Amino acid sequence: MTHYLKEPLLLEKRGVTISNRIMKSAMSEGMASRDHAPTDELIRLYERWSEGGAGLIVTGNVMVTKDALGEPGNVVLEDARHLDQFRRWASAGKRCGNEFWMQINHPGKQVVRGLVKEGHAPSAIPFPPKFQRFFAPSRALTTAGIHDLIHRFKMTASLAKEAGFTGVQLHAAHGYLISQFLSPRHNRRTDEWGGSIENRSRFLKEICRAVRAEVGESFPIGVKINSADFMKAGFTEEESKYVIKSLEELGVDHVEISGGTYEKAVMTGKKGPASEREAYFLEYAEGLKKRTTIPIAVTGGFRTSEGMREALASGATDMIGLARPLAVDPYIPHKLLEGELKDITTRSVRTGIPAVDKGGMMEIMWYSQQLDRLGRGKQTKPRFSPKLSLLLSLWKQGMGVFQKRRV
Ligand SMILES: Cc1cc2nc3c(=O)[nH]c(=O)nc-3n(C[C@H](O)[C@H](O)[C@H](O)COP(=O)(O)O)c2cc1C
């Protein structure tokens, strides 16, 4: 029987081969130093993930400027100050021969109140009242501000290459800045950056062009994008397919499919008919594959080797994206590749307190604590009680903990 997971994947335009079909998807680690540099704990975490066997490993989101943070422990790469530490991180994350890409991000309006004064977004559309106590108010970007941010994405990509990362992934999903530009709900501009989907995708396309011009022809560029926002008047599946087709024409090498925003957090679980399938964005991916030849990864919900095999065999996806399972056991890719693991058991991370369980924050907290243990060289605690996890977070960070974690 063909072992689909073991097949290498060639990124043709770059002549880069990913050694197998498993991708470790981005998980924001919250482990940077006070001045936003990679710490020894972060480096240790990626040594473990590299040993774990995934063909492609993507970092948690690295911000293009310290003036816009999604959470306090974000890594920021905006100049060469900490490049030696980034070099150590890059070597650790690719030590076993896997591809190691840096995910590059700007949170836009999803910036934490208290951490920054004000966010920047395509348009100054306030969050619904229930989210306003979490997020700082935001103002609309000027044209000069937009060009400055395109430059910043380019600089971060250039520094990532210089540090030894083997590629970059632009975060255009989950309601962050690029995703805000794509969405008609958040982008109400009347200039060339808003209106039609062609205009709304201009910010992403200009970043892709600028990054490509900077990093050259042999360096892969990936994009993580929503299949849809799942919000009224938001970014739709049809628009998402259109944007991916134009990314293909621009020479983007790889697209990871996710969905949702902080206001509609479906990236870690989706209700409705699609949830009958193990991975909740697969139906969308099947349709997408009819329109594009760009290699894609689908992320969200994969938990059985059979489900992964079927998804690859059907041609709906080229790679299997895995996040939460690898926070609990970094060696899962190796076990899947060797046929030693059929089902990944994940526990439901719920405290039973509705106000706490709502919106997925509890999950993020619990999984972050597992990452923290790995970074400190400890074993994970797969059976760690969510209630204790909550108490631990409250003890360490106080009530602000609910305001500080994002996907
Ligand atoms: C703790 C945590 C942090 C995350 N941080 C990021 C991130 O920085 N960037 C991103 O694109 N997705 C992030 N995600 C979303 C995951 O990449 C992934 O899309 C989601 O967890 C669904 O995949 P899974 O079912 O395999 O966990 C995060 C998820 C978790 C649990």
Short mmCIF file of C-alpha atoms and ligand atoms in Angstrom, two decimals:
data_model
loop_
_atom_site.label_atom_id
_atom_site.label_comp_id
_atom_site.label_asym_id
_atom_site.label_seq_id
_atom_site.Cartn_x
_atom_site.Cartn_y
_atom_site.Cartn_z
CA MET A 1 0.00 0.00 0.00
CA THR A 2 1.34 3.42 -0.88
CA HIS A 3 2.28 5.30 2.23
CA TYR A 4 1.00 8.72 1.21
CA LEU A 5 2.37 10.53 4.24
CA LYS A 6 5.90 9.43 3.35
CA GLU A 7 5.88 10.81 -0.17
CA PRO A 8 8.13 13.82 -0.70
CA LEU A 9 6.56 17.00 -2.09
CA LEU A 10 8.41 19.07 -4.69
CA LEU A 11 7.90 22.84 -4.76
CA GLU A 12 8.66 23.01 -8.44
CA LYS A 13 9.43 26.66 -8.98
CA ARG A 14 12.02 26.69 -6.20
CA GLY A 15 13.47 23.22 -6.69
CA VAL A 16 12.80 22.58 -2.99
CA THR A 17 11.65 19.15 -1.80
CA ILE A 18 9.71 18.73 1.43
CA SER A 19 10.63 15.27 2.71
CA ASN A 20 7.11 14.13 3.68
CA ARG A 21 3.48 15.31 3.77
CA ILE A 22 3.25 16.36 7.42
CA MET A 23 3.33 20.04 8.29
CA LYS A 24 3.65 21.33 11.83
CA SER A 25 1.33 24.35 11.70
CA ALA A 26 1.99 27.62 13.46
CA MET A 27 1.35 27.85 17.18
CA SER A 28 2.13 31.17 18.81
CA GLU A 29 4.51 30.18 21.59
CA GLY A 30 4.45 33.33 23.73
CA MET A 31 8.06 32.58 24.67
CA ALA A 32 10.04 35.60 23.51
CA SER A 33 12.29 37.61 25.81
CA ARG A 34 11.21 41.04 27.07
CA ASP A 35 12.74 42.61 23.98
CA HIS A 36 10.95 40.07 21.75
CA ALA A 37 13.94 37.91 20.80
CA PRO A 38 13.87 34.09 20.66
CA THR A 39 14.75 32.57 24.05
CA ASP A 40 16.64 29.36 24.82
CA GLU A 41 13.28 27.76 25.73
CA LEU A 42 11.89 28.58 22.30
CA ILE A 43 14.99 27.13 20.65
CA ARG A 44 14.74 23.95 22.72
CA LEU A 45 11.08 23.56 21.73
CA TYR A 46 11.98 23.60 18.03
CA GLU A 47 14.81 21.11 18.52
CA ARG A 48 12.15 18.70 19.74
CA TRP A 49 9.80 19.48 16.85
CA SER A 50 12.57 18.99 14.31
CA GLU A 51 13.37 15.61 15.85
CA GLY A 52 9.63 14.84 15.64
CA GLY A 53 9.82 14.21 11.89
CA ALA A 54 7.47 16.67 10.12
CA GLY A 55 8.69 17.55 6.61
CA LEU A 56 7.69 21.19 7.07
CA ILE A 57 7.76 23.09 10.34
CA VAL A 58 6.27 26.58 10.58
CA THR A 59 7.03 28.87 13.54
CA GLY A 60 4.34 30.59 15.57
CA ASN A 61 3.59 34.06 14.29
CA VAL A 62 6.56 36.45 14.30
CA MET A 63 5.51 40.10 14.23
CA VAL A 64 6.90 42.63 11.77
CA THR A 65 6.98 45.42 14.37
CA LYS A 66 7.01 45.60 18.16
CA ASP A 67 4.51 48.46 17.88
CA ALA A 68 1.80 45.96 17.00
CA LEU A 69 1.68 42.84 19.15
CA GLY A 70 -0.95 40.14 19.34
CA GLU A 71 0.34 39.07 22.77
CA PRO A 72 3.19 39.96 25.14
CA GLY A 73 5.46 37.00 24.39
CA ASN A 74 5.45 37.54 20.60
CA VAL A 75 8.75 37.24 18.77
CA VAL A 76 9.44 40.34 16.65
CA LEU A 77 11.94 40.51 13.77
CA GLU A 78 12.34 44.06 12.52
CA ASP A 79 16.10 44.62 12.50
CA ALA A 80 19.36 42.71 12.84
CA ARG A 81 19.78 43.30 16.58
CA HIS A 82 19.06 39.74 17.72
CA LEU A 83 20.09 37.98 14.53
CA ASP A 84 22.48 35.60 16.31
CA GLN A 85 19.63 34.32 18.44
CA PHE A 86 17.45 33.96 15.32
CA ARG A 87 20.29 32.00 13.69
CA ARG A 88 20.32 29.60 16.66
CA TRP A 89 16.54 29.25 16.36
CA ALA A 90 16.77 28.52 12.62
CA SER A 91 19.50 25.89 13.11
CA ALA A 92 17.52 24.19 15.87
CA GLY A 93 14.30 24.06 13.86
CA LYS A 94 15.89 22.51 10.76
CA ARG A 95 18.48 20.30 12.45
CA CYS A 96 16.92 17.06 11.14
CA GLY A 97 16.76 18.16 7.51
CA ASN A 98 13.15 19.41 7.44
CA GLU A 99 12.02 22.69 5.91
CA PHE A 100 11.72 25.40 8.58
CA TRP A 101 9.62 28.44 7.67
CA MET A 102 8.97 31.57 9.68
CA GLN A 103 5.35 32.69 9.89
CA ILE A 104 5.23 36.48 9.48
CA ASN A 105 2.33 38.49 10.83
CA HIS A 106 0.89 41.86 11.78
CA PRO A 107 -2.19 41.77 14.05
CA GLY A 108 -3.88 44.87 12.59
CA LYS A 109 -6.87 45.63 14.80
CA GLN A 110 -6.46 42.43 16.84
CA VAL A 111 -4.11 44.14 19.30
CA VAL A 112 -4.50 43.71 23.00
CA ARG A 113 -5.83 46.60 25.04
CA GLY A 114 -3.19 47.57 27.59
CA LEU A 115 -0.33 46.20 25.49
CA VAL A 116 -0.56 48.80 22.71
CA LYS A 117 -2.49 52.07 22.66
CA GLU A 118 -4.07 51.70 19.27
CA GLY A 119 -4.28 49.26 16.39
CA HIS A 120 -4.03 49.91 12.67
CA ALA A 121 -6.50 48.43 10.24
CA PRO A 122 -7.75 48.95 6.69
CA SER A 123 -10.75 50.86 8.12
CA ALA A 124 -11.59 52.04 11.63
CA ILE A 125 -14.44 49.57 12.21
CA PRO A 126 -14.87 48.97 15.96
CA PHE A 127 -15.22 45.44 17.33
CA PRO A 128 -18.67 44.45 18.60
CA PRO A 129 -19.10 45.68 22.22
CA LYS A 130 -18.34 42.31 23.86
CA PHE A 131 -14.84 42.31 22.29
CA GLN A 132 -14.04 45.93 22.98
CA ARG A 133 -12.68 45.30 26.45
CA PHE A 134 -10.09 42.91 24.95
CA PHE A 135 -8.89 44.95 21.98
CA ALA A 136 -7.48 48.46 21.69
CA PRO A 137 -9.40 50.81 19.37
CA SER A 138 -7.92 51.07 15.89
CA ARG A 139 -7.47 53.72 13.24
CA ALA A 140 -7.52 53.41 9.45
CA LEU A 141 -4.13 53.13 7.76
CA THR A 142 -3.01 55.93 5.45
CA THR A 143 -1.62 55.05 2.02
CA ALA A 144 1.87 55.79 3.34
CA GLY A 145 1.16 53.53 6.32
CA ILE A 146 0.17 50.69 3.97
CA HIS A 147 3.40 51.05 1.98
CA ASP A 148 5.40 51.14 5.20
CA LEU A 149 3.86 47.84 6.31
CA ILE A 150 4.52 46.17 2.95
CA HIS A 151 8.14 47.24 3.44
CA ARG A 152 8.16 45.79 6.95
CA PHE A 153 6.86 42.39 5.78
CA LYS A 154 9.62 42.42 3.16
CA MET A 155 12.30 43.30 5.74
CA THR A 156 11.19 40.57 8.13
CA ALA A 157 11.27 38.00 5.32
CA SER A 158 14.71 39.18 4.27
CA LEU A 159 16.04 38.90 7.85
CA ALA A 160 14.44 35.45 8.21
CA LYS A 161 16.35 34.31 5.14
CA GLU A 162 19.56 35.85 6.45
CA ALA A 163 19.09 34.04 9.77
CA GLY A 164 18.82 30.66 8.00
CA PHE A 165 15.09 29.96 7.85
CA THR A 166 14.40 27.97 4.68
CA GLY A 167 11.19 29.81 3.77
CA VAL A 168 8.49 32.14 5.06
CA GLN A 169 4.75 31.87 5.48
CA LEU A 170 2.65 35.05 5.36
CA HIS A 171 -0.23 34.92 7.85
CA ALA A 172 -3.28 36.01 5.86
CA ALA A 173 -5.79 34.10 8.00
CA HIS A 174 -7.61 34.34 11.36
CA GLY A 175 -8.63 38.00 11.24
CA TYR A 176 -5.16 39.55 11.44
CA LEU A 177 -4.13 42.51 9.28
CA ILE A 178 -3.88 40.82 5.87
CA SER A 179 -7.10 38.94 6.55
CA GLN A 180 -8.75 42.27 7.54
CA PHE A 181 -7.78 43.71 4.17
CA LEU A 182 -9.35 40.69 2.43
CA SER A 183 -12.64 41.01 4.29
CA PRO A 184 -15.35 43.43 3.13
CA ARG A 185 -16.58 43.50 6.71
CA HIS A 186 -13.33 45.03 7.98
CA ASN A 187 -12.14 46.75 4.80
CA ARG A 188 -14.49 49.56 3.74
CA ARG A 189 -11.88 51.57 1.88
CA THR A 190 -12.85 53.36 -1.29
CA ASP A 191 -9.30 53.63 -2.70
CA GLU A 192 -7.30 51.02 -4.62
CA TRP A 193 -6.94 48.91 -1.40
CA GLY A 194 -10.67 48.33 -0.89
CA GLY A 195 -13.92 47.57 -2.71
CA SER A 196 -13.61 44.71 -5.20
CA ILE A 197 -11.83 41.50 -4.19
CA GLU A 198 -9.11 42.45 -6.64
CA ASN A 199 -8.52 45.61 -4.61
CA ARG A 200 -8.94 43.97 -1.20
CA SER A 201 -6.30 41.36 -2.12
CA ARG A 202 -3.86 44.03 -3.33
CA PHE A 203 -2.17 44.34 0.09
CA LEU A 204 -1.40 40.61 0.18
CA LYS A 205 -0.31 40.53 -3.45
CA GLU A 206 1.98 43.56 -3.02
CA ILE A 207 3.57 41.91 0.02
CA CYS A 208 4.13 38.72 -2.02
CA ARG A 209 5.71 40.73 -4.85
CA ALA A 210 7.94 42.72 -2.49
CA VAL A 211 9.05 39.63 -0.59
CA ARG A 212 9.82 37.71 -3.79
CA ALA A 213 11.88 40.61 -5.17
CA GLU A 214 13.84 40.64 -1.92
CA VAL A 215 14.42 36.90 -1.25
CA GLY A 216 15.11 35.76 -4.82
CA GLU A 217 13.94 32.76 -6.81
CA SER A 218 15.13 29.84 -4.67
CA PHE A 219 13.35 30.74 -1.41
CA PRO A 220 9.81 29.39 -0.85
CA ILE A 221 6.97 31.74 0.08
CA GLY A 222 3.85 30.25 1.63
CA VAL A 223 0.56 31.87 2.62
CA LYS A 224 -1.90 30.79 5.33
CA ILE A 225 -5.37 31.92 4.31
CA ASN A 226 -8.96 31.45 5.37
CA SER A 227 -11.31 29.30 3.37
CA ALA A 228 -13.80 31.86 4.69
CA ASP A 229 -14.32 34.09 7.74
CA PHE A 230 -17.70 32.50 8.56
CA MET A 231 -19.03 35.96 9.42
CA LYS A 232 -21.87 37.98 8.00
CA ALA A 233 -20.57 40.15 5.13
CA GLY A 234 -17.12 38.59 5.54
CA PHE A 235 -14.58 36.99 3.21
CA THR A 236 -16.27 34.15 1.29
CA GLU A 237 -15.10 30.78 -0.07
CA GLU A 238 -15.49 32.04 -3.62
CA GLU A 239 -13.29 35.05 -2.87
CA SER A 240 -10.76 32.88 -1.13
CA LYS A 241 -10.44 30.64 -4.22
CA TYR A 242 -10.05 33.70 -6.43
CA VAL A 243 -7.23 35.06 -4.23
CA ILE A 244 -5.41 31.72 -4.15
CA LYS A 245 -5.55 31.54 -7.94
CA SER A 246 -3.91 34.97 -8.14
CA LEU A 247 -1.27 33.88 -5.60
CA GLU A 248 -0.45 30.97 -7.89
CA GLU A 249 0.05 33.41 -10.76
CA LEU A 250 2.39 35.44 -8.53
CA GLY A 251 4.60 32.41 -7.86
CA VAL A 252 3.54 31.69 -4.27
CA ASP A 253 4.75 28.16 -3.53
CA HIS A 254 2.40 26.81 -0.89
CA VAL A 255 -0.97 27.66 0.64
CA GLU A 256 -2.26 26.50 4.02
CA ILE A 257 -6.04 26.49 4.44
CA SER A 258 -7.69 27.47 7.71
CA GLY A 259 -10.71 29.60 8.56
CA GLY A 260 -12.31 32.01 11.01
CA THR A 261 -11.27 35.06 12.98
CA TYR A 262 -10.98 35.87 16.66
CA GLU A 263 -14.63 36.96 16.59
CA LYS A 264 -15.62 33.64 15.00
CA ALA A 265 -12.98 31.19 16.20
CA VAL A 266 -13.65 28.18 13.93
CA MET A 267 -9.96 27.45 13.31
CA THR A 268 -9.88 25.07 16.26
CA GLY A 269 -13.28 23.44 15.59
CA LYS A 270 -16.24 23.95 13.36
CA LYS A 271 -19.88 23.01 13.96
CA GLY A 272 -22.27 21.98 11.20
CA PRO A 273 -22.25 19.39 8.42
CA ALA A 274 -18.56 19.86 7.59
CA SER A 275 -17.61 18.58 11.03
CA GLU A 276 -18.74 15.10 9.95
CA ARG A 277 -15.44 14.99 8.12
CA GLU A 278 -12.43 14.70 10.38
CA ALA A 279 -10.74 17.79 8.97
CA TYR A 280 -13.21 20.62 8.75
CA PHE A 281 -11.86 22.53 5.73
CA LEU A 282 -11.55 19.51 3.41
CA GLU A 283 -14.75 20.10 1.42
CA TYR A 284 -13.54 23.57 0.59
CA ALA A 285 -10.11 22.20 -0.39
CA GLU A 286 -11.68 19.70 -2.79
CA GLY A 287 -13.33 22.56 -4.68
CA LEU A 288 -10.15 24.63 -4.56
CA LYS A 289 -8.08 21.83 -6.08
CA LYS A 290 -10.21 21.96 -9.24
CA ARG A 291 -9.08 25.56 -9.73
CA THR A 292 -5.39 25.57 -8.82
CA THR A 293 -2.24 23.49 -8.97
CA ILE A 294 -0.58 25.27 -6.07
CA PRO A 295 0.45 22.75 -3.36
CA ILE A 296 -1.89 23.06 -0.38
CA ALA A 297 -2.01 21.96 3.23
CA VAL A 298 -5.31 21.67 5.08
CA THR A 299 -5.13 22.32 8.82
CA GLY A 300 -7.72 21.80 11.51
CA GLY A 301 -9.03 18.60 13.05
CA PHE A 302 -6.88 15.82 11.54
CA ARG A 303 -6.68 13.09 14.17
CA THR A 304 -6.44 9.66 12.47
CA SER A 305 -3.89 8.15 10.09
CA GLU A 306 -6.80 6.83 7.99
CA GLY A 307 -8.36 10.30 7.71
CA MET A 308 -4.98 11.70 6.63
CA ARG A 309 -4.41 8.90 4.13
CA GLU A 310 -7.86 9.40 2.59
CA ALA A 311 -7.41 13.17 2.33
CA LEU A 312 -4.08 12.76 0.52
CA ALA A 313 -5.23 9.85 -1.65
CA SER A 314 -8.34 11.75 -2.81
CA GLY A 315 -6.15 14.63 -3.93
CA ALA A 316 -8.09 17.12 -1.77
CA THR A 317 -4.84 18.19 -0.13
CA ASP A 318 -1.09 17.77 -0.64
CA MET A 319 -0.11 18.10 3.00
CA ILE A 320 -1.63 17.45 6.42
CA GLY A 321 -1.36 20.38 8.81
CA LEU A 322 -1.17 19.49 12.50
CA ALA A 323 -1.00 21.89 15.42
CA ARG A 324 -2.49 20.97 18.84
CA PRO A 325 -1.49 17.27 18.76
CA LEU A 326 2.18 18.27 18.38
CA ALA A 327 1.99 20.46 21.47
CA VAL A 328 1.28 17.33 23.47
CA ASP A 329 3.56 14.90 21.63
CA PRO A 330 6.20 16.40 19.30
CA TYR A 331 7.06 12.92 17.96
CA ILE A 332 3.63 12.27 16.41
CA PRO A 333 4.87 12.85 12.82
CA HIS A 334 7.55 10.19 13.24
CA LYS A 335 5.02 7.74 14.73
CA LEU A 336 2.55 8.37 11.88
CA LEU A 337 5.24 7.95 9.25
CA GLU A 338 6.38 4.66 10.79
CA GLY A 339 2.79 3.40 11.02
CA GLU A 340 3.04 3.20 14.82
CA LEU A 341 0.09 5.50 15.47
CA LYS A 342 -3.46 5.23 14.15
CA ASP A 343 -5.48 7.57 16.36
CA ILE A 344 -4.30 10.73 18.00
CA THR A 345 -6.15 11.10 21.26
CA THR A 346 -6.75 14.68 22.27
CA ARG A 347 -8.69 15.63 25.35
CA SER A 348 -11.46 18.15 25.44
CA VAL A 349 -10.04 21.22 27.11
CA ARG A 350 -13.09 22.44 28.99
CA THR A 351 -13.46 23.60 32.57
CA GLY A 352 -17.26 23.33 32.59
CA ILE A 353 -17.44 27.07 33.36
CA PRO A 354 -19.24 28.46 30.27
CA ALA A 355 -17.76 31.99 30.50
CA VAL A 356 -14.25 30.49 30.53
CA ASP A 357 -14.78 27.81 27.89
CA LYS A 358 -16.35 30.19 25.38
CA GLY A 359 -14.28 31.41 22.42
CA GLY A 360 -11.47 28.84 22.63
CA MET A 361 -9.26 30.83 25.04
CA MET A 362 -9.08 27.92 27.47
CA GLU A 363 -7.69 25.66 24.74
CA ILE A 364 -5.02 28.18 23.82
CA MET A 365 -4.01 28.51 27.47
CA TRP A 366 -3.84 24.77 28.04
CA TYR A 367 -1.82 24.07 24.88
CA SER A 368 0.51 26.99 25.59
CA GLN A 369 1.31 25.46 28.96
CA GLN A 370 2.31 22.24 27.19
CA LEU A 371 4.61 24.23 24.87
CA ASP A 372 6.10 25.90 27.89
CA ARG A 373 6.92 22.51 29.44
CA LEU A 374 8.56 21.29 26.22
CA GLY A 375 10.61 24.49 26.07
CA ARG A 376 11.84 23.90 29.62
CA GLY A 377 12.94 20.38 28.69
CA LYS A 378 10.08 18.72 30.62
CA GLN A 379 7.60 16.07 29.55
CA THR A 380 4.16 17.31 28.53
CA LYS A 381 1.13 16.53 30.71
CA PRO A 382 -1.55 15.20 28.34
CA ARG A 383 -3.95 14.62 31.23
CA PHE A 384 -3.44 18.00 32.86
CA SER A 385 -6.76 19.18 34.26
CA PRO A 386 -8.20 22.25 32.46
CA LYS A 387 -9.36 23.65 35.81
CA LEU A 388 -5.81 23.44 37.18
CA SER A 389 -4.53 24.95 33.96
CA LEU A 390 -6.87 27.88 34.49
CA LEU A 391 -5.78 28.31 38.11
CA LEU A 392 -2.13 28.19 37.07
CA SER A 393 -2.67 30.88 34.45
CA LEU A 394 -4.61 33.08 36.87
CA TRP A 395 -1.90 32.66 39.49
CA LYS A 396 0.85 33.56 37.02
CA GLN A 397 -0.83 36.31 35.03
CA GLY A 398 -3.97 37.41 36.87
CA MET A 399 -7.27 38.14 35.12
CA GLY A 400 -5.41 39.68 32.18
CA VAL A 401 -4.79 36.13 30.98
CA PHE A 402 -8.09 36.19 29.08
CA GLN A 403 -6.98 39.21 27.15
CA LYS A 404 -3.61 37.97 26.10
CA ARG A 405 -3.82 34.82 24.02
CA ARG A 406 -4.59 34.59 20.34
CA VAL A 407 -4.42 32.08 17.52
C1 LIG B 1 -1.79 27.56 21.21
C2 LIG B 1 -2.12 27.83 19.78
C3 LIG B 1 -1.49 28.87 19.12
C4 LIG B 1 -1.75 29.12 17.75
N1 LIG B 1 -1.06 30.10 17.10
C5 LIG B 1 -1.19 30.26 15.76
C6 LIG B 1 -0.36 31.17 15.05
O1 LIG B 1 0.53 31.82 15.61
N2 LIG B 1 -0.56 31.29 13.71
C7 LIG B 1 -1.50 30.54 13.03
O2 LIG B 1 -1.61 30.66 11.82
N3 LIG B 1 -2.29 29.66 13.68
C8 LIG B 1 -2.14 29.49 15.02
N4 LIG B 1 -2.89 28.54 15.67
C9 LIG B 1 -3.87 27.73 14.88
C10 LIG B 1 -3.24 26.43 14.40
O3 LIG B 1 -2.16 26.64 13.49
C11 LIG B 1 -4.26 25.53 13.69
O4 LIG B 1 -4.76 26.24 12.56
C12 LIG B 1 -5.44 25.11 14.59
O5 LIG B 1 -4.97 24.77 15.90
C13 LIG B 1 -6.18 23.88 14.01
O6 LIG B 1 -5.32 22.80 13.80
P1 LIG B 1 -5.29 21.50 14.81
O7 LIG B 1 -6.68 20.95 14.85
O8 LIG B 1 -4.31 20.53 14.20
O9 LIG B 1 -4.86 22.02 16.15
C14 LIG B 1 -2.68 28.29 17.04
C15 LIG B 1 -3.33 27.26 17.73
C16 LIG B 1 -3.06 27.01 19.06
C17 LIG B 1 -3.75 25.86 19.76
#
